[in-house]
């Protein structure tokens, strides 16, 4: 039996029916928008009526009569009050509108969508570096799934990446520094600029962990650190880098902060330190911090090549042998330091040969702090003198055995003027301020595991002790207390650590050292008549520096002797001897000092 064809209206009217339904739906939506207030009020009245019926059903039968009487009384009062019915209608309408509002919770906004978009963008950016045409099952491909490449990730409150674990194919050349540098630059750029990232490569598992590091605290002021003798705090680093913490006060609370501790002395493998940086990076702050810590157990000698007077607060303090800013004073001080190192070596050697412990004066640490010593190299070359850096060879080579430590701070633009001995024997290195990866690698000997920033606060940088790991570093705030731009809190913190001042140079009374001149005390019972004048025909020449007592003044302790004073002492001694010879003074009146 042949099929009868469908009516034309049914076979060709599908489009018209669809259009009609769309028009009807549009009209219904428009009517719903217009009548939405009425619909809301009607819904509210229905809910109020349902609530009233529920309340009436829960009321006991013996209380329904009084309830009806109360409702009727309220209606009567409202009807008798002027504008009562109108006010009642407004109240009922408002209550109905409130009860009839749409209580459907809004659909949750997908907060992961922007984050997924960022991960997808980062995945597409890595495709040219982690893909190969010969790979039958590529992990990275255009339009691929980023979930397999990024198994772990985390975002901070601002929506920026805080942690990301990246898987890469085994054929990627992760052993080449250039290939690593390209990936690290790409990841840090896409993850967000202005932050430091820690990048850890796992060559065995073909994984790269990227972690955004929190900025190190910059408000830690100079203070007494809980350290043992021979330990010096260079600054503070990340908690994951070291296994030790120090209780510190910064802000208004006490916290345990991980430090970078530098050990000096006989058991140290890095006895001397070199700090490099740009102007204003905080190298002088580092030297002031080390000076305040060294003064607790030893003596310091400061050479200020900058000539800005940033170490004037240490002049004349107990334990500060000298603060030199001129070429002549620098040469004299460094000559004394070299001679003192040799004297300590001889004293220690003699004590060991005799089976005795080292003398006490060789155990007290001596610190040589030099800020920009290359400035005196140019001055010495202009005057035709020897470079003062050559005087550091003995302290650098043999200072560890006799507790002599050398710390040098220099700028990058003068790094080529540093002597070879200083480069070879300063195994502890610090770089402060903005620096490129090439500069960090040249000074530290290894690139850092974090991405350096172009703009950093003063005192921020990297430190490496010998062949150890490279640590992020923040030097404690130790400004010049005489600087007007220093805050009162930081100025007070530094002043509390300064030792008391010694007697001024004009009023110093230092006992005469026995190694240079043996004087005789004279007890005069009657006036001394010297018949023949005493004349010193030969000038007094002191070839060795004065071995001053431990509590001596700065000039004598630094080996700087005044020829006029020695000549006067010699003249006085010869005059006394002449008077005794001629009988003007009896020999009994001359007594040896006790």
XYZ file of C-alpha atoms in Angstrom:
594
model
C 0.000 0.000 0.000
C 1.522 3.339 -1.050
C 2.116 6.005 1.580
C 0.010 9.086 1.369
C 2.015 12.312 1.323
C 1.769 14.611 4.359
C -0.217 17.771 4.066
C 1.769 20.724 2.835
C 1.093 22.729 5.973
C 2.697 19.987 8.108
C 5.758 19.418 5.910
C 6.683 23.045 5.340
C 5.392 24.736 8.476
C 8.178 23.653 10.891
C 10.024 26.921 10.544
C 6.840 28.917 11.080
C 6.024 26.933 14.214
C 9.539 27.477 15.583
C 9.264 31.187 14.859
C 5.875 31.317 16.550
C 7.193 29.583 19.624
C 10.112 32.032 19.794
C 7.713 34.984 19.546
C 5.488 33.511 22.222
C 8.482 32.938 24.501
C 9.665 36.503 23.941
C 6.183 37.878 24.715
C 6.001 35.785 27.870
C 9.418 37.036 29.010
C 8.368 40.623 28.344
C 5.125 40.133 30.241
C 7.004 38.551 33.115
C 9.352 41.535 33.297
C 6.406 43.980 33.275
C 4.277 42.040 35.742
C 7.194 41.017 37.946
C 6.151 43.311 40.885
C 2.599 41.959 40.808
C 3.855 38.408 40.623
C 6.148 39.031 43.578
C 3.362 40.561 45.673
C 0.966 37.722 44.773
C 3.611 35.188 45.714
C 4.151 37.002 49.019
C 0.415 37.103 49.798
C 0.215 33.406 49.132
C 3.142 32.749 51.496
C 1.600 34.999 54.168
C -1.705 33.201 53.851
C 0.024 29.828 54.125
C 1.873 31.048 57.210
C -1.410 32.263 58.741
C -3.117 28.932 58.141
C -0.147 27.120 59.649
C -0.258 29.362 62.696
C -4.037 28.828 63.055
C -3.603 25.052 62.840
C -0.962 25.089 65.598
C -3.104 27.229 67.947
C -5.023 25.158 70.551
C -8.812 25.217 70.298
C -9.251 26.870 73.670
C -7.134 29.863 72.510
C -8.679 30.377 69.105
C -11.550 32.527 70.481
C -9.296 35.093 72.191
C -7.069 35.127 69.099
C -10.057 35.946 66.853
C -11.178 38.667 69.268
C -7.665 40.177 69.218
C -7.504 40.167 65.417
C -10.947 41.718 65.131
C -9.968 44.431 67.630
C -6.871 45.288 65.634
C -8.871 45.478 62.391
C -11.458 47.725 64.056
C -8.804 50.087 65.427
C -7.103 50.286 62.054
C -10.421 51.017 60.348
C -11.245 53.828 62.781
C -7.812 55.492 62.625
C -7.491 58.197 59.942
C -5.663 56.763 56.910
C -5.578 53.477 58.780
C -6.753 51.272 55.894
C -4.269 52.929 53.533
C -1.384 52.422 55.939
C -2.491 48.829 56.527
C -2.585 48.196 52.785
C 0.943 49.640 52.415
C 2.251 47.487 55.259
C 0.618 44.347 53.884
C 1.976 45.097 50.392
C 5.478 45.645 51.729
C 5.363 42.452 53.749
C 4.051 40.539 50.734
C 6.817 41.965 48.512
C 9.452 40.940 51.066
C 8.032 37.464 51.471
C 7.583 37.019 47.730
C 11.139 37.910 46.715
C 13.140 35.390 44.739
C 15.087 33.294 47.215
C 16.878 31.130 44.674
C 20.633 31.327 45.420
C 22.632 32.830 42.557
C 24.735 30.525 40.499
C 28.296 30.416 41.841
C 30.824 32.246 39.749
C 33.512 29.933 38.481
C 36.592 31.487 40.131
C 38.835 28.852 38.615
C 38.117 29.941 35.081
C 40.659 32.831 35.012
C 43.227 30.590 36.682
C 42.670 27.822 34.169
C 43.046 30.374 31.404
C 46.414 31.476 32.809
C 47.629 27.889 32.998
C 46.448 27.242 29.461
C 48.330 30.303 28.234
C 51.474 29.205 30.050
C 51.132 25.720 28.531
C 50.865 27.142 25.015
C 53.949 29.282 25.635
C 55.998 26.218 26.596
C 54.986 24.171 23.543
C 57.808 25.438 21.240
C 60.441 24.524 23.866
C 59.112 21.150 25.060
C 57.803 19.651 21.824
C 59.415 17.717 18.980
C 58.013 16.595 15.630
C 59.351 13.040 16.116
C 57.542 12.531 19.431
C 54.710 9.988 18.845
C 52.854 10.988 22.039
C 53.844 14.590 22.759
C 53.242 15.954 26.233
C 53.216 19.466 24.824
C 51.221 20.147 21.678
C 49.099 22.971 20.363
C 45.605 22.457 21.671
C 46.775 19.800 24.145
C 45.725 19.221 27.742
C 47.634 21.292 30.258
C 46.429 19.143 33.200
C 48.996 16.472 32.332
C 51.864 18.964 32.117
C 50.974 20.817 35.356
C 50.055 18.175 37.959
C 50.335 20.606 40.877
C 49.692 24.339 41.101
C 48.574 26.975 43.603
C 47.461 30.601 43.458
C 47.622 33.361 46.051
C 44.796 35.657 47.120
C 45.495 38.080 44.296
C 45.108 35.362 41.651
C 48.810 35.093 40.821
C 50.739 31.847 40.659
C 52.469 30.971 43.922
C 53.540 27.404 43.106
C 53.722 25.354 39.908
C 55.105 21.907 39.148
C 56.043 21.537 35.491
C 56.662 18.199 33.808
C 58.797 18.175 30.687
C 59.823 15.433 28.229
C 62.982 13.435 28.818
C 64.635 14.627 25.614
C 64.746 18.256 26.827
C 68.339 19.352 27.401
C 67.976 20.274 31.073
C 71.729 19.923 31.596
C 72.538 22.965 29.453
C 72.523 26.325 31.273
C 71.277 28.158 28.176
C 68.244 25.886 27.808
C 67.446 26.250 31.498
C 67.779 30.012 31.332
C 65.246 30.242 28.507
C 62.655 28.218 30.418
C 63.246 30.107 33.659
C 62.894 33.460 31.942
C 59.671 32.393 30.253
C 58.121 31.002 33.437
C 58.974 34.009 35.596
C 57.659 36.367 32.937
C 54.340 34.564 32.500
C 53.872 33.909 36.223
C 54.208 37.597 37.098
C 57.030 40.107 37.265
C 58.253 41.885 40.366
C 58.693 38.738 42.485
C 61.556 36.380 43.218
C 61.048 32.755 42.194
C 62.807 29.670 43.448
C 63.380 27.186 40.614
C 64.366 23.626 41.504
C 65.212 21.252 38.648
C 64.724 17.521 39.173
C 66.656 15.931 36.331
C 65.811 12.393 37.407
C 62.067 12.959 37.484
C 61.978 15.465 34.593
C 60.183 18.021 36.750
C 60.665 21.711 37.487
C 59.241 23.267 40.664
C 58.564 27.013 40.541
C 57.790 28.758 43.844
C 57.164 32.465 44.393
C 59.187 33.599 47.407
C 57.908 36.080 49.932
C 60.065 39.216 50.307
C 62.572 39.128 53.157
C 61.829 41.482 56.073
C 63.627 44.817 55.827
C 62.677 46.202 59.259
C 65.103 44.095 61.326
C 67.305 46.610 63.143
C 70.797 46.052 64.481
C 70.739 44.244 67.830
C 72.613 41.727 69.951
C 72.408 38.360 68.244
C 72.498 35.113 70.172
C 75.702 33.692 68.706
C 78.842 32.018 69.993
C 82.290 33.636 69.863
C 83.608 33.372 66.324
C 80.117 33.493 64.764
C 78.967 36.560 62.869
C 75.508 37.161 61.423
C 75.695 38.460 57.860
C 71.936 38.745 57.474
C 68.768 36.722 57.169
C 67.423 34.344 54.544
C 64.532 31.980 53.753
C 63.411 29.387 56.326
C 63.871 26.554 53.841
C 67.557 27.320 53.277
C 69.003 26.950 56.800
C 68.185 24.794 59.817
C 68.835 27.419 62.481
C 66.821 30.362 63.755
C 67.590 33.325 65.988
C 65.121 35.067 68.329
C 64.922 38.634 67.056
C 62.850 41.715 67.730
C 61.511 43.535 64.716
C 58.377 45.563 64.554
C 56.541 45.124 67.861
C 56.943 41.367 68.292
C 59.659 38.739 68.637
C 60.116 36.201 65.890
C 62.484 33.365 65.083
C 64.296 34.320 61.881
C 66.734 32.067 59.949
C 70.177 33.726 59.757
C 73.209 33.406 57.499
C 76.016 32.784 60.014
C 79.649 33.279 59.027
C 82.223 31.492 61.207
C 85.730 32.913 61.573
C 88.767 31.885 63.565
C 91.039 28.849 63.662
C 88.422 26.348 62.482
C 87.001 28.516 59.713
C 87.324 27.464 56.091
C 86.282 30.945 54.896
C 88.309 33.307 57.126
C 87.975 36.431 54.961
C 85.038 38.068 53.179
C 84.511 40.121 50.027
C 81.332 42.152 49.504
C 80.446 43.626 46.116
C 77.627 45.915 45.094
C 76.470 49.057 43.381
C 76.512 52.507 45.040
C 73.776 52.622 47.650
C 73.353 48.848 47.757
C 74.244 48.535 51.460
C 77.884 47.404 51.560
C 78.734 50.085 54.124
C 75.762 48.966 56.186
C 77.147 45.429 56.129
C 80.554 46.640 57.352
C 78.963 48.633 60.193
C 76.953 45.582 61.211
C 80.074 43.412 61.236
C 81.991 46.080 63.181
C 79.360 46.251 65.939
C 79.393 42.474 66.259
C 83.201 42.224 66.200
C 83.595 44.802 68.979
C 81.976 42.403 71.457
C 85.037 40.129 71.508
C 87.836 41.835 69.540
C 89.429 44.939 68.026
C 88.798 46.511 64.634
C 90.766 48.672 62.224
C 88.707 50.550 59.640
C 89.889 51.913 56.287
C 87.331 54.255 54.687
C 88.137 54.660 51.013
C 84.846 56.379 50.245
C 85.750 59.414 52.317
C 82.119 60.067 53.251
C 82.596 59.738 57.004
C 80.126 56.874 57.401
C 82.281 55.350 60.152
C 82.747 58.511 62.207
C 80.483 57.072 64.899
C 83.187 54.468 65.659
C 86.075 56.903 66.068
C 87.518 56.854 69.567
C 85.456 53.897 70.753
C 86.815 51.097 72.889
C 88.260 48.414 70.647
C 88.472 50.671 67.570
C 92.183 50.965 66.834
C 91.854 53.533 64.043
C 89.521 54.892 61.381
C 91.770 55.934 58.493
C 90.719 58.054 55.519
C 94.096 59.272 54.186
C 96.725 57.448 52.181
C 99.516 57.936 54.741
C 97.381 56.723 57.626
C 96.129 53.769 55.621
C 99.657 52.667 54.706
C 100.840 53.031 58.298
C 97.860 51.128 59.687
C 98.151 48.286 57.201
C 101.906 48.052 57.807
C 101.181 47.711 61.508
C 98.527 45.067 60.748
C 101.020 43.031 58.738
C 103.667 43.365 61.477
C 101.111 42.466 64.145
C 100.158 39.355 62.197
C 103.820 38.338 61.988
C 104.293 38.998 65.711
C 101.310 36.831 66.552
C 102.589 34.049 64.333
C 105.994 34.126 66.054
C 104.433 34.200 69.530
C 102.117 31.293 68.747
C 104.952 29.285 67.221
C 107.187 29.815 70.251
C 104.371 28.874 72.626
C 103.688 25.673 70.735
C 107.340 24.720 70.638
C 107.509 25.238 74.399
C 104.343 23.230 74.943
C 102.320 26.201 76.220
C 98.953 27.521 75.073
C 98.959 30.551 72.750
C 99.342 33.913 74.504
C 96.238 35.836 75.392
C 97.068 38.749 73.083
C 97.062 36.371 70.094
C 93.627 34.992 70.944
C 91.805 38.308 70.800
C 90.330 38.689 67.294
C 91.585 41.488 65.095
C 89.316 42.678 62.261
C 90.508 44.697 59.282
C 87.491 46.342 57.652
C 88.259 48.024 54.321
C 85.616 49.998 52.430
C 86.609 50.683 48.813
C 90.382 50.115 49.165
C 90.914 50.568 45.417
C 90.499 54.328 45.914
C 93.942 54.358 47.569
C 95.383 52.312 44.705
C 94.932 55.237 42.342
C 96.314 57.706 44.904
C 99.356 55.532 45.509
C 99.982 55.226 41.771
C 99.738 59.003 41.405
C 102.311 59.533 44.187
C 104.539 56.711 43.030
C 104.018 54.655 46.185
C 103.295 51.005 46.696
C 99.693 49.845 46.489
C 98.258 49.513 50.035
C 96.565 46.285 48.952
C 99.980 44.611 48.826
C 100.191 45.037 52.608
C 97.232 42.702 53.008
C 99.051 39.613 51.756
C 100.305 38.551 55.200
C 96.924 38.996 56.979
C 95.137 37.271 54.116
C 97.512 34.304 53.917
C 98.232 33.724 57.594
C 95.541 35.643 59.457
C 93.305 32.646 60.114
C 95.883 30.990 62.393
C 96.150 34.070 64.650
C 92.527 35.330 64.581
C 93.058 38.107 62.030
C 90.048 38.609 59.732
C 89.940 40.786 56.616
C 86.624 42.138 55.250
C 86.631 44.149 52.010
C 83.698 45.997 50.454
C 84.056 47.201 46.868
C 81.876 48.335 43.979
C 81.469 46.581 40.657
C 83.028 49.398 38.647
C 86.311 49.011 40.571
C 86.398 45.221 40.794
C 89.234 44.943 38.286
C 91.531 46.955 40.582
C 91.359 44.362 43.382
C 94.611 42.494 43.947
C 95.018 38.808 43.136
C 95.751 37.899 46.760
C 92.513 39.485 47.857
C 90.545 37.630 45.183
C 92.074 34.267 46.062
C 91.809 34.371 49.855
C 88.312 35.863 50.299
C 86.258 32.673 50.100
C 83.170 34.158 51.740
C 81.358 36.297 49.184
C 78.387 38.684 49.371
C 76.683 40.562 46.518
C 74.234 43.326 47.436
C 71.916 45.376 45.270
C 70.757 44.785 41.703
C 73.077 42.547 39.691
C 72.892 40.433 36.585
C 73.260 36.673 36.563
C 76.714 37.025 34.996
C 77.881 39.356 37.770
C 76.500 37.043 40.451
C 78.209 34.048 38.898
C 81.527 35.911 38.564
C 81.576 36.960 42.232
C 79.872 34.020 43.941
C 81.224 31.325 41.655
C 77.755 29.849 41.020
C 74.436 31.243 39.816
C 71.653 31.700 42.387
C 68.643 29.392 42.494
C 66.311 32.374 42.495
C 65.631 34.973 39.844
C 67.308 38.324 40.680
C 65.184 41.463 40.573
C 66.151 44.706 38.839
C 65.029 46.813 41.823
C 65.703 45.692 45.394
C 65.826 47.515 48.755
C 69.214 48.396 50.301
C 70.910 45.469 51.982
C 69.214 42.828 49.803
C 71.391 40.401 47.870
C 73.017 36.974 47.919
C 75.686 35.294 50.051
C 77.824 32.211 49.559
C 80.263 30.807 52.073
C 83.002 28.870 50.332
C 81.555 26.125 48.154
C 78.176 26.097 49.889
C 74.791 27.023 48.510
C 73.855 30.516 47.406
C 71.443 32.087 49.904
C 69.214 35.081 49.635
C 70.385 37.730 52.097
C 68.936 40.743 53.859
C 71.450 42.702 55.938
C 70.114 44.060 59.265
C 69.445 47.786 59.136
C 72.583 49.431 60.570
C 72.597 53.042 59.322
C 74.990 55.816 60.267
C 73.569 57.326 63.480
C 74.974 60.733 62.487
C 72.926 60.765 59.292
C 69.970 63.152 59.425
C 67.872 60.873 57.208
C 68.036 58.015 59.717
C 64.896 57.329 61.720
C 64.965 57.730 65.483
C 64.328 54.027 66.126
C 67.232 52.855 63.935
C 69.527 55.569 65.292
C 68.780 54.522 68.863
C 69.336 50.842 67.986
C 72.825 51.565 66.617
C 73.788 53.909 69.449
C 72.863 51.282 72.030
C 75.393 48.900 70.459
C 78.280 51.388 70.290
C 80.940 50.859 72.969
C 81.868 53.813 75.216
C 84.406 56.341 74.016
C 88.000 56.318 75.249
C 89.944 59.330 76.545
C 90.427 61.931 73.788
C 93.768 61.918 72.031
C 94.858 65.209 73.659
C 94.432 63.809 77.153
C 95.680 60.283 76.630
C 98.230 58.866 79.019
C 99.729 55.701 77.626
C 102.648 53.947 79.386
C 105.869 53.912 77.448
C 106.443 50.531 75.786
C 109.546 48.772 77.057
C 110.487 47.419 73.641
C 111.176 50.867 72.231
C 112.719 52.841 75.072
C 113.617 51.971 78.638
C 113.077 55.048 80.804
C 114.120 55.628 84.372
C 112.036 57.298 87.019
C 113.892 60.072 88.819
C 113.137 61.191 92.324
C 114.519 64.703 92.656
C 115.119 65.883 96.208
C 116.789 69.130 95.211
C 116.993 71.174 92.007
C 118.990 69.548 89.321
C 121.748 71.692 87.887
C 122.920 70.557 84.542
C 126.296 72.156 83.824
C 126.614 70.954 80.275
C 123.755 71.122 77.828
C 122.778 67.863 76.268
C 122.446 67.866 72.512
C 120.955 65.068 70.433
C 123.077 64.948 67.341
C 121.403 61.962 65.695
C 117.692 61.802 64.987
C 115.804 58.962 66.519
C 114.530 56.529 63.922
C 111.967 53.904 64.883
C 111.966 51.085 62.381
C 109.445 48.867 64.131
C 105.990 49.885 65.231
C 105.360 50.461 68.903
C 103.980 47.470 70.728
C 101.346 49.242 72.771
C 99.474 47.801 75.680
C 96.005 46.386 75.180
C 94.372 49.459 76.723
C 96.582 51.903 74.851
C 95.398 54.748 72.666
C 94.436 54.499 69.062
C 97.596 56.027 67.619
C 100.017 53.906 69.694
C 98.009 50.696 69.170
C 98.054 51.271 65.448
C 101.830 51.481 65.404
C 101.985 55.240 64.742
C 104.713 56.809 66.919
C 105.530 60.449 67.071
C 109.239 61.045 66.568
C 109.172 64.300 68.560
C 107.892 62.592 71.708
C 110.523 59.854 71.481
C 113.280 62.413 70.925
C 112.098 64.359 73.966
C 112.102 61.195 76.074
C 115.631 60.314 74.908
C 116.851 63.849 75.633
C 115.392 63.756 79.136
C 117.021 60.389 79.866
C 120.439 61.592 78.657
C 120.120 64.760 80.745
C 119.437 62.725 83.872
C 122.389 60.441 83.179
C 124.666 63.484 82.726
C 123.464 65.003 85.981
C 124.129 61.798 87.897
C 127.590 61.520 86.366
C 128.568 65.040 87.414
C 127.204 64.538 90.934
C 124.315 66.997 90.712
C 121.884 64.228 91.592
C 122.847 61.414 93.973
C 122.556 57.888 92.648
C 120.265 56.966 95.541
C 117.685 59.396 94.205
C 117.374 57.412 90.985
C 114.995 54.468 91.358
C 113.742 51.897 88.931
C 109.955 51.971 88.326
C 108.004 49.248 90.060
